[in-house]
């Protein structure tokens, strides 16, 4: 199938490249000329495992990038909308969605034959039918369901693992206003045999995406709340508590052969310094705001957000156990991206942690295996020094804070071993064994 993907951010680019890998003819469209040029020269504008190899494989063949949206609509059978949907402090910001819907509609004026328009961006329930569809009809002068179809196909990609998640999905949700647009999407996804495919209406597809994200965010905040209580109780480690919870048959499932297997959902039942990223915070906020508007307040999700906003401060509290004032204290932050295997720093807990430390007068340096350029867009050289390696990050510091679960950080105990005195070490993710570091502090654990 000939597909255009509008917006080549984290979701759009992965989608475009992976559909090319599945044999479709893909045009990636973006307003950002620099991104388009990078893609056409086989360079991925984002760090995502396996993405650049696949991009290089298909660019110039099944994949090309362009800034020409009308041209892309003319030359393809289906357009996927994958532009950003940020939270503007009050509600979901649909301005990019509206802008590209209008452009697609205008392009449809002169297009002969049926065209599918499918929203891939995360949007609050009702957006596809009540915002995108009317804009397309008004701009094109054509009728939805006759001249073109409108669908909603949410993504379930974990940044850092997005290529793998796309190529080996656990489910495919196809939302649509009618069978024609659902069937068209079904042909697009023909190359994924054996995967559960749900055919639903657009609002249900939108709701599935939010509910999936809200569930995971809720488990994280729940674990953090329990962890904070463990700290207050003293003498209890949240890791031991959660181990005892995880081993329940509900969470460590017994297989027919007697083996017990832990589903991945358990990884969200872990205390830490909070969730971040381009999805959980903005999606939970958008859903809660939407509920408020529909007179269906979401008290649980409000609490999920409140706990998450407070969580980075737990790091500051742990540091303050060791320093009467943080003024002039040299602190190294390990991990700046919101999760490992990505350079994405959007809403990363590292940001509020670093800001609070700067406010307290600390001297802060940071290290991340891939997010250095992103960090420089957020913090100036005066605010944040950047280390070139993990060992450099551990040099001449009074305290170290681990914020992201990068695998590389497992080497920290070995690297700290011969330092005298050892810096205070605050494990914001409970990644390391507390017995392997002299001055260890962790979320959800208080010795005395
Ligand atoms: C996506 C989804 O769209 C969002 O709804 C979901 O919740 C998470 O992932 P993401 O891929 O992270 O967003 O967005 P971003 O990295 O901001 O990329 C959006 C791209 O669209 C950018 O490259 C931007 O230049 C482009 N864009 C934006 C357009 O091409 N046209 C526009 O009008 C606006």
Coordinates of C-alpha atoms and ligand atoms in Angstrom, one line a residue:
X1 CA 0.0 0.0 0.0
X2 CA 1.1 3.6 -0.5
X3 CA 1.1 5.3 2.9
X4 CA 1.9 8.8 4.0
X5 CA 2.9 9.5 7.6
X6 CA 2.4 13.1 8.7
X7 CA 4.8 14.1 11.4
X8 CA 8.1 12.3 11.8
X9 CA 8.7 12.5 15.5
X10 CA 9.3 9.5 17.8
X11 CA 6.0 7.8 16.7
X12 CA 5.8 8.9 13.1
X13 CA 9.3 8.0 12.0
X14 CA 9.2 4.6 13.7
X15 CA 5.8 3.9 12.0
X16 CA 7.0 5.0 8.6
X17 CA 10.3 3.0 8.7
X18 CA 8.6 -0.1 10.0
X19 CA 5.8 0.0 7.4
X20 CA 8.6 0.2 4.8
X21 CA 10.1 -2.8 6.4
X22 CA 6.7 -4.5 5.9
X23 CA 6.9 -3.8 2.2
X24 CA 4.7 -0.7 2.0
X25 CA 5.7 2.4 -0.1
X26 CA 6.0 5.1 2.6
X27 CA 6.2 8.9 2.4
X28 CA 7.2 10.6 5.7
X29 CA 6.0 14.2 5.8
X30 CA 7.3 16.8 8.2
X31 CA 7.3 20.7 8.4
X32 CA 10.8 20.5 9.7
X33 CA 13.1 20.6 6.6
X34 CA 16.2 19.6 8.7
X35 CA 14.4 16.4 9.8
X36 CA 13.3 15.7 6.3
X37 CA 16.9 16.1 5.0
X38 CA 18.3 14.0 7.7
X39 CA 15.8 11.2 7.0
X40 CA 16.5 11.3 3.2
X41 CA 20.2 11.0 3.9
X42 CA 19.6 7.9 6.1
X43 CA 20.3 9.7 9.4
X44 CA 17.7 9.3 12.1
X45 CA 16.9 12.6 14.0
X46 CA 16.2 10.5 17.1
X47 CA 18.0 7.8 19.0
X48 CA 15.9 4.7 18.9
X49 CA 17.4 1.2 18.9
X50 CA 17.5 -0.4 15.4
X51 CA 15.8 2.6 13.8
X52 CA 18.7 4.0 11.8
X53 CA 19.7 0.6 10.4
X54 CA 16.2 0.1 9.0
X55 CA 16.0 3.7 7.8
X56 CA 19.3 3.2 5.8
X57 CA 17.9 0.0 4.4
X58 CA 14.8 1.6 3.0
X59 CA 15.5 5.2 2.3
X60 CA 15.6 5.9 -1.4
X61 CA 13.7 2.7 -2.0
X62 CA 10.4 2.1 -0.1
X63 CA 10.8 5.2 2.0
X64 CA 11.3 8.9 1.3
X65 CA 10.7 12.0 3.3
X66 CA 9.2 15.3 2.1
X67 CA 7.8 18.6 3.3
X68 CA 5.1 18.4 0.6
X69 CA 2.0 17.3 2.4
X70 CA -0.5 17.8 -0.5
X71 CA 1.8 15.9 -2.8
X72 CA 2.1 13.0 -0.4
X73 CA -1.7 12.8 0.0
X74 CA -2.1 12.8 -3.8
X75 CA 0.4 10.0 -4.2
X76 CA -0.8 7.7 -1.4
X77 CA -3.9 5.7 -0.5
X78 CA -3.8 6.4 3.2
X79 CA -2.4 9.1 5.5
X80 CA -1.5 8.5 9.1
X81 CA -1.5 11.6 11.4
X82 CA 1.4 11.4 13.9
X83 CA 2.0 15.0 15.0
X84 CA 2.4 15.8 18.6
X85 CA -0.5 16.3 21.0
X86 CA 1.0 18.2 24.0
X87 CA -0.8 19.2 27.2
X88 CA -1.1 23.0 27.3
X89 CA -1.5 23.3 31.1
X90 CA -5.3 23.1 30.8
X91 CA -6.2 20.5 28.2
X92 CA -4.8 18.6 25.2
X93 CA -3.5 20.9 22.6
X94 CA -5.0 19.8 19.3
X95 CA -3.6 22.7 17.2
X96 CA -1.2 20.5 15.2
X97 CA -3.9 17.9 14.7
X98 CA -6.3 20.5 13.4
X99 CA -3.7 22.1 11.2
X100 CA -2.7 18.9 9.4
X101 CA -6.4 17.8 9.2
X102 CA -7.1 21.0 7.3
X103 CA -4.1 20.6 5.0
X104 CA -5.1 17.0 4.3
X105 CA -8.7 18.1 3.6
X106 CA -7.5 20.8 1.2
X107 CA -5.3 18.2 -0.6
X108 CA -8.4 15.9 -0.9
X109 CA -10.3 18.5 -2.9
X110 CA -8.4 17.5 -6.0
X111 CA -7.8 13.9 -5.2
X112 CA -9.7 11.4 -7.2
X113 CA -10.6 8.1 -5.5
X114 CA -11.0 7.0 -1.9
X115 CA -8.4 8.1 0.6
X116 CA -8.0 6.9 4.2
X117 CA -7.2 9.3 7.0
X118 CA -6.1 7.7 10.2
X119 CA -5.2 9.4 13.5
X120 CA -2.2 7.7 15.2
X121 CA -1.5 10.5 17.6
X122 CA -2.9 10.1 21.1
X123 CA -6.1 12.2 21.2
X124 CA -8.9 12.4 23.8
X125 CA -12.1 10.4 23.0
X126 CA -14.2 12.1 20.4
X127 CA -11.4 14.0 18.7
X128 CA -11.3 11.8 15.5
X129 CA -15.1 11.9 14.9
X130 CA -15.8 15.4 16.3
X131 CA -12.7 17.4 15.4
X132 CA -10.7 15.7 12.6
X133 CA -13.7 14.5 10.6
X134 CA -15.6 17.8 10.3
X135 CA -12.3 19.7 9.5
X136 CA -11.6 17.2 6.7
X137 CA -15.2 17.5 5.3
X138 CA -15.1 21.3 5.5
X139 CA -11.7 21.7 3.9
X140 CA -12.3 19.1 1.2
X141 CA -15.9 19.8 0.4
X142 CA -16.3 16.0 0.3
X143 CA -18.2 13.5 2.4
X144 CA -16.6 11.3 5.1
X145 CA -17.6 7.7 4.5
X146 CA -18.0 8.2 0.8
X147 CA -15.0 10.0 -0.7
X148 CA -12.7 9.4 2.2
X149 CA -12.7 7.4 5.5
X150 CA -11.6 8.4 9.0
X151 CA -10.0 6.0 11.4
X152 CA -8.0 5.9 14.6
X153 CA -5.1 3.5 15.1
X154 CA -3.3 4.1 18.4
X155 CA 0.3 3.3 18.9
X156 CA 1.6 1.2 21.8
X157 CA 5.3 1.8 21.5
X158 CA 7.8 2.0 24.4
X159 CA 10.5 4.5 23.6
X160 CA 13.8 2.7 23.3
X161 CA 12.1 -0.4 22.2
X162 CA 9.8 1.2 19.7
X163 CA 11.0 -0.6 16.6
X164 CA 10.7 -4.0 18.2
X165 CA 7.3 -3.1 19.6
X166 CA 6.1 -2.0 16.2
X167 CA 7.4 -5.1 14.3
X168 CA 6.2 -7.5 17.0
X169 CA 3.1 -6.0 18.4
X170 CA 1.0 -7.5 21.2
X171 CA -2.2 -6.1 19.7
X172 CA -3.4 -3.9 16.8
X173 CA -6.4 -1.6 17.5
X174 CA -8.2 -0.5 14.4
X175 CA -10.8 2.2 15.0
X176 CA -13.0 3.4 12.2
X177 CA -16.2 5.2 11.3
X178 CA -17.2 2.3 9.0
X179 CA -16.0 -1.0 7.6
X180 CA -14.3 0.5 4.6
X181 CA -11.7 2.4 6.6
X182 CA -11.3 -0.6 9.0
X183 CA -10.8 -2.9 6.1
X184 CA -8.2 -0.6 4.5
X185 CA -6.3 -0.5 7.8
X186 CA -6.6 -4.3 8.0
X187 CA -4.8 -4.6 4.6
X188 CA -2.1 -2.2 5.9
X189 CA -1.5 -4.5 8.8
X190 CA -1.7 -7.7 6.8
X191 CA 2.0 -8.4 7.4
X192 CA 1.4 -9.1 11.1
X193 CA -0.1 -12.6 11.2
X194 CA -1.2 -14.1 14.5
X195 CA -1.5 -10.8 16.3
X196 CA -4.8 -9.9 18.1
X197 CA -6.6 -7.3 16.1
X198 CA -9.5 -5.3 17.6
X199 CA -12.0 -3.6 15.3
X200 CA -13.7 -0.8 17.2
X201 CA -15.2 2.6 16.7
X202 CA -12.9 5.7 16.8
X203 CA -13.9 6.7 20.4
X204 CA -13.1 3.3 21.7
X205 CA -9.7 3.2 20.0
X206 CA -8.9 6.6 21.6
X207 CA -10.1 5.4 25.0
X208 CA -8.1 2.2 24.8
X209 CA -4.8 4.1 24.4
X210 CA -5.5 6.4 27.3
X211 CA -6.7 3.6 29.6
X212 CA -3.6 1.6 28.8
X213 CA -1.3 4.5 29.7
X214 CA -3.3 5.5 32.8
X215 CA -3.1 2.0 34.2
X216 CA 0.7 1.9 34.0
X217 CA 1.0 5.4 35.4
X218 CA -1.3 4.4 38.2
X219 CA 0.8 1.4 39.1
X220 CA 3.9 3.5 39.3
X221 CA 2.4 6.1 41.6
X222 CA 0.9 3.4 43.7
X223 CA 4.3 1.8 44.1
X224 CA 5.8 5.2 44.9
X225 CA 3.2 5.9 47.6
X226 CA 4.0 2.5 49.2
X227 CA 7.7 3.2 48.9
X228 CA 7.3 6.5 50.7
X229 CA 5.4 4.9 53.5
X230 CA 8.2 2.3 53.8
X231 CA 10.6 5.1 54.2
X232 CA 8.5 6.6 57.0
X233 CA 8.0 3.3 58.7
X234 CA 11.8 2.7 58.8
X235 CA 13.4 -0.7 58.8
X236 CA 11.3 -1.8 55.8
X237 CA 12.6 -1.9 52.3
X238 CA 10.0 -1.4 49.5
X239 CA 12.0 -3.9 47.4
X240 CA 11.3 -6.7 49.9
X241 CA 7.7 -5.6 50.2
X242 CA 7.1 -5.6 46.5
X243 CA 8.9 -9.0 46.1
X244 CA 6.4 -10.4 48.5
X245 CA 3.5 -8.9 46.5
X246 CA 4.9 -9.8 43.1
X247 CA 5.1 -13.5 44.0
X248 CA 1.3 -13.7 44.3
X249 CA -0.3 -16.1 41.7
X250 CA -2.0 -13.0 40.2
X251 CA 1.4 -11.4 39.4
X252 CA 3.7 -14.4 39.0
X253 CA 1.5 -16.7 36.9
X254 CA 1.8 -20.5 37.1
X255 CA 2.2 -22.1 33.6
X256 CA 0.8 -25.5 32.8
X257 CA 4.3 -27.1 33.2
X258 CA 4.6 -25.6 36.7
X259 CA 7.0 -22.8 35.8
X260 CA 6.1 -19.4 37.3
X261 CA 6.4 -16.5 34.9
X262 CA 6.3 -12.8 35.8
X263 CA 4.4 -10.6 33.3
X264 CA 6.0 -7.3 32.3
X265 CA 3.3 -5.3 34.1
X266 CA 5.2 -6.1 37.3
X267 CA 8.0 -3.8 36.1
X268 CA 5.6 -0.9 36.7
X269 CA 5.1 -2.0 40.3
X270 CA 8.4 -0.6 41.4
X271 CA 9.1 2.5 43.4
X272 CA 11.4 5.2 42.0
X273 CA 11.7 9.0 41.4
X274 CA 8.6 9.2 39.2
X275 CA 7.4 8.7 35.6
X276 CA 8.2 11.0 32.8
X277 CA 8.3 11.0 29.0
X278 CA 6.2 12.3 26.2
X279 CA 3.2 10.1 27.1
X280 CA 2.3 9.2 30.7
X281 CA 2.3 12.8 32.2
X282 CA 0.6 14.5 29.3
X283 CA -1.9 11.7 28.6
X284 CA -2.9 11.3 32.2
X285 CA -3.3 15.1 32.6
X286 CA -5.3 15.2 29.3
X287 CA -7.6 12.4 30.4
X288 CA -8.2 13.9 33.8
X289 CA -9.0 17.3 32.3
X290 CA -11.3 15.7 29.8
X291 CA -13.1 13.9 32.6
X292 CA -13.5 17.1 34.4
X293 CA -15.0 18.8 31.4
X294 CA -17.5 15.9 31.0
X295 CA -18.5 16.1 34.7
X296 CA -16.8 12.8 35.3
X297 CA -13.9 13.9 37.6
X298 CA -11.1 11.4 37.8
X299 CA -10.0 11.5 41.4
X300 CA -7.7 8.5 41.2
X301 CA -5.8 10.0 38.2
X302 CA -5.6 13.3 40.0
X303 CA -3.8 11.5 42.8
X304 CA -1.6 9.6 40.4
X305 CA -0.4 13.0 39.0
X306 CA 0.0 14.6 42.4
X307 CA 2.2 11.7 43.7
X308 CA 4.3 11.8 40.6
X309 CA 4.9 15.6 40.8
X310 CA 6.1 15.2 44.4
X311 CA 8.4 12.2 43.8
X312 CA 11.5 14.0 42.5
X313 CA 11.6 15.9 45.8
X314 CA 12.2 12.6 47.6
X315 CA 15.7 12.7 46.1
X316 CA 16.4 16.1 47.6
X317 CA 15.2 14.9 51.0
X318 CA 17.5 11.9 50.8
X319 CA 20.5 14.2 50.0
X320 CA 19.6 16.5 52.8
X321 CA 20.1 13.7 55.3
X322 CA 23.8 14.0 54.6
X323 CA 24.3 17.7 54.0
X324 CA 23.0 20.4 56.2
X325 CA 22.9 22.7 53.2
X326 CA 23.3 21.7 49.5
X327 CA 25.0 25.1 48.8
X328 CA 28.3 24.3 47.0
X329 CA 27.8 20.6 47.2
X330 CA 29.0 18.9 44.0
X331 CA 26.4 16.5 42.8
X332 CA 26.5 14.2 39.8
X333 CA 23.2 13.1 38.0
X334 CA 23.4 9.7 36.3
X335 CA 20.8 9.5 33.6
X336 CA 19.0 12.4 32.0
X337 CA 16.6 10.7 29.6
X338 CA 13.2 9.8 31.1
X339 CA 13.9 6.1 30.6
X340 CA 16.9 4.0 29.3
X341 CA 17.6 3.4 25.6
X342 CA 16.3 6.8 24.5
X343 CA 17.6 10.3 24.3
X344 CA 14.1 11.7 25.0
X345 CA 14.2 14.1 28.0
X346 CA 10.6 15.3 27.7
X347 CA 9.2 15.5 31.3
X348 CA 12.2 13.5 32.6
X349 CA 12.4 13.5 36.4
X350 CA 16.0 14.6 35.9
X351 CA 14.7 18.0 35.0
X352 CA 12.9 18.9 38.3
X353 CA 15.7 17.2 40.3
X354 CA 18.4 19.3 38.6
X355 CA 16.3 22.5 38.9
X356 CA 15.7 22.0 42.7
X357 CA 19.4 21.3 43.2
X358 CA 20.4 24.4 41.4
X359 CA 17.9 26.4 43.5
X360 CA 19.6 25.0 46.6
X361 CA 22.9 26.2 45.3
X362 CA 24.4 22.8 44.4
X363 CA 27.1 22.5 41.7
X364 CA 25.5 20.0 39.3
X365 CA 27.0 17.8 36.6
X366 CA 25.2 15.2 34.5
X367 CA 26.0 12.1 32.5
X368 CA 23.8 10.2 30.1
X369 CA 25.0 7.7 27.4
X370 CA 22.9 9.4 24.7
X371 CA 20.9 12.4 25.9
X372 CA 23.7 15.0 26.0
X373 CA 22.5 17.1 23.1
X374 CA 19.0 17.1 24.5
X375 CA 20.2 18.2 27.9
X376 CA 22.0 21.1 26.4
X377 CA 18.7 22.3 24.9
X378 CA 17.3 22.5 28.5
X379 CA 20.3 23.5 30.7
X380 CA 23.0 26.0 29.9
X381 CA 26.7 25.3 30.4
X382 CA 26.6 27.5 33.6
X383 CA 23.7 25.4 35.0
X384 CA 24.8 21.9 34.1
X385 CA 28.2 20.5 33.3
X386 CA 28.1 17.4 31.2
X387 CA 30.4 14.4 31.7
X388 CA 31.8 12.4 28.8
X389 CA 31.8 9.1 30.6
X390 CA 30.5 7.3 33.6
X391 CA 33.9 7.3 35.4
X392 CA 34.3 11.1 34.7
X393 CA 30.8 11.6 36.2
X394 CA 32.0 10.0 39.4
X395 CA 35.1 12.1 39.8
X396 CA 35.4 14.9 42.4
X397 CA 31.8 14.8 43.6
X398 CA 30.2 14.8 47.0
X399 CA 27.0 13.0 46.0
X400 CA 25.7 10.9 43.0
X401 CA 22.1 10.6 42.1
X402 CA 20.9 7.7 39.8
X403 CA 17.8 8.9 37.9
X404 CA 17.6 6.6 34.8
X405 CA 17.9 2.8 34.7
X406 CA 20.7 2.7 32.1
X407 CA 22.3 -0.7 32.2
X408 CA 25.8 0.9 32.1
X409 CA 25.2 2.2 35.7
X410 CA 25.5 -1.3 37.1
X411 CA 29.2 -0.7 37.0
X412 CA 28.9 2.1 39.6
X413 CA 29.8 -0.1 42.7
X414 CA 33.0 -1.3 41.1
X415 CA 33.9 2.3 40.0
X416 CA 33.3 3.7 43.5
X417 CA 35.0 0.9 45.4
X418 CA 38.5 2.5 45.6
X419 CA 37.3 6.0 46.3
X420 CA 38.0 7.5 49.7
X421 CA 35.8 9.0 50.9
X422 CA 33.0 7.6 48.8
X423 CA 30.3 10.1 47.7
X424 CA 26.8 9.8 49.0
X425 CA 24.9 7.6 46.5
X426 CA 21.1 8.1 46.0
X427 CA 19.5 5.4 43.9
X428 CA 16.4 7.0 42.4
X429 CA 15.5 3.7 40.7
X430 CA 16.6 1.1 43.1
X431 CA 18.8 -0.3 40.4
X432 CA 21.8 -1.3 42.5
X433 CA 22.3 -3.7 45.4
X434 CA 22.3 -1.4 48.5
X435 CA 25.0 -3.6 50.2
X436 CA 27.5 -2.9 47.4
X437 CA 27.8 0.9 48.1
X438 CA 29.1 2.4 51.3
X439 CA 26.9 5.5 51.6
X440 CA 23.8 4.2 49.9
X441 CA 20.4 5.8 50.0
X442 CA 17.4 4.7 48.0
X443 CA 13.7 5.5 47.4
X444 CA 11.5 3.4 49.7
X445 CA 14.1 2.4 52.3
X446 CA 15.3 4.0 55.5
X447 CA 17.6 1.9 57.7
X448 CA 17.1 3.2 61.2
Ligands
LIG1 C1 3.6 11.2 19.3 C2 2.1 11.4 19.2 O1 1.8 12.1 18.1 C3 1.5 11.8 20.4 O2 0.2 12.1 20.3 C4 1.7 10.6 21.3 O3 1.0 10.7 22.5 C5 3.1 10.4 21.5 O4 3.8 10.4 20.4 P1 5.8 12.3 19.1 O5 6.1 11.4 17.9 O6 6.5 12.1 20.3 O7 4.2 12.3 19.4 O8 5.8 13.8 18.6 P2 7.0 14.7 18.2 O9 8.3 14.0 18.5 O10 6.7 16.0 18.8 O11 6.8 14.8 16.6 C6 5.9 15.4 16.0 C7 6.4 15.7 14.6 O12 5.4 16.3 13.8 C8 7.6 16.7 14.6 O13 8.6 16.2 13.8 C9 7.0 18.0 14.0 O14 7.9 18.7 13.2 C10 5.9 17.4 13.1 N1 4.8 18.3 12.8 C11 4.1 18.9 13.8 C12 4.4 18.5 11.4 O15 5.0 17.9 10.5 N2 3.3 19.3 11.2 C13 2.7 20.0 12.1 O16 1.8 20.7 11.8 C14 3.1 19.8 13.5

